[in-house]
mmCIF file of C-alpha atoms in Angstrom:
data_model
loop_
_atom_site.group_PDB
_atom_site.id
_atom_site.type_symbol
_atom_site.label_atom_id
_atom_site.label_comp_id
_atom_site.label_asym_id
_atom_site.label_seq_id
_atom_site.Cartn_x
_atom_site.Cartn_y
_atom_site.Cartn_z
ATOM 1 C CA ARG A 1139 27.859 23.752 -17.067
ATOM 2 C CA LEU A 1140 26.508 22.785 -20.452
ATOM 3 C CA ILE A 1141 29.774 23.593 -22.226
ATOM 4 C CA ARG A 1142 31.774 21.725 -19.581
ATOM 5 C CA ARG A 1143 29.563 18.647 -19.918
ATOM 6 C CA MET A 1144 29.740 18.707 -23.714
ATOM 7 C CA VAL A 1145 33.541 18.886 -23.651
ATOM 8 C CA GLU A 1146 33.818 16.208 -20.941
ATOM 9 C CA HIS A 1147 31.683 13.916 -23.093
ATOM 10 C CA PHE A 1148 34.604 13.808 -25.525
ATOM 11 C CA GLY A 1149 37.103 13.041 -22.767
ATOM 12 C CA THR A 1150 38.562 16.510 -22.293
ATOM 13 C CA GLU A 1151 38.510 18.572 -19.101
ATOM 14 C CA VAL A 1152 37.663 22.261 -19.067
ATOM 15 C CA THR A 1153 40.070 24.037 -16.727
ATOM 16 C CA LYS A 1154 39.115 27.637 -17.484
ATOM 17 C CA LEU A 1155 36.042 29.049 -19.159
ATOM 18 C CA LYS A 1156 35.113 32.675 -19.778
ATOM 19 C CA ARG A 1157 31.631 33.583 -20.931
ATOM 20 C CA ILE A 1158 31.908 36.430 -23.419
ATOM 21 C CA GLU A 1159 28.276 36.727 -24.469
ATOM 22 C CA TYR A 1160 24.904 35.449 -23.329
ATOM 23 C CA ALA A 1161 21.474 36.317 -24.743
ATOM 24 C CA GLY A 1162 22.966 39.247 -26.628
ATOM 25 C CA LEU A 1163 24.700 40.668 -23.547
ATOM 26 C CA ASN A 1164 28.474 40.887 -23.330
ATOM 27 C CA LEU A 1165 31.143 41.784 -20.796
ATOM 28 C CA LYS A 1166 32.832 44.447 -22.913
ATOM 29 C CA GLY A 1167 34.018 47.269 -20.666
ATOM 30 C CA VAL A 1168 33.035 45.514 -17.416
ATOM 31 C CA LYS A 1169 35.961 44.859 -15.103
ATOM 32 C CA VAL A 1170 36.251 41.613 -13.128
ATOM 33 C CA GLY A 1171 33.988 41.689 -10.080
ATOM 34 C CA ARG A 1172 32.041 44.700 -11.373
ATOM 35 C CA TRP A 1173 28.576 45.077 -12.893
ATOM 36 C CA ARG A 1174 26.617 47.608 -14.907
ATOM 37 C CA TYR A 1175 23.003 48.497 -15.546
ATOM 38 C CA LEU A 1176 21.496 47.138 -18.752
ATOM 39 C CA ARG A 1177 20.998 49.599 -21.578
ATOM 40 C CA GLN A 1178 17.478 50.260 -22.829
ATOM 41 C CA LYS A 1179 18.162 48.385 -26.057
ATOM 42 C CA GLU A 1180 19.487 45.359 -24.124
ATOM 43 C CA VAL A 1181 16.370 45.254 -21.948
ATOM 44 C CA ASN A 1182 14.118 45.356 -24.996
ATOM 45 C CA ASN A 1183 16.175 42.709 -26.824
ATOM 46 C CA ILE A 1184 15.741 40.335 -23.878
ATOM 47 C CA ARG A 1185 12.029 41.141 -23.666
ATOM 48 C CA GLU A 1186 11.681 40.271 -27.362
ATOM 49 C CA LEU A 1187 13.519 36.967 -26.817
ATOM 50 C CA VAL A 1188 10.930 35.918 -24.237
ATOM 51 C CA LYS A 1189 8.016 37.279 -26.263
ATOM 52 C CA LEU A 1190 7.225 40.264 -24.031
ATOM 53 C CA GLU A 1191 6.238 43.702 -25.206
ATOM 54 C CA THR A 1192 9.140 46.141 -25.493
ATOM 55 C CA LEU A 1193 9.213 49.185 -23.242
ATOM 56 C CA ASP A 1194 9.322 52.827 -24.280
ATOM 57 C CA PHE A 1195 12.013 54.496 -22.169
ATOM 58 C CA LYS A 1196 11.365 58.002 -23.491
ATOM 59 C CA LYS A 1197 10.895 60.600 -20.771
#
């Protein structure tokens, strides 16, 4: 919504918008309507962003 509002502020309408990355996560390799589990590194990157301790995923 933020991008749409920013563009509309300048008098232009957003008709199609595709998010390609957010908080270091991307949609590479994920088909439309599908999902995937986060990788260990992605989980820890997000935890660092919000100032939480990283997790050790070693078995």
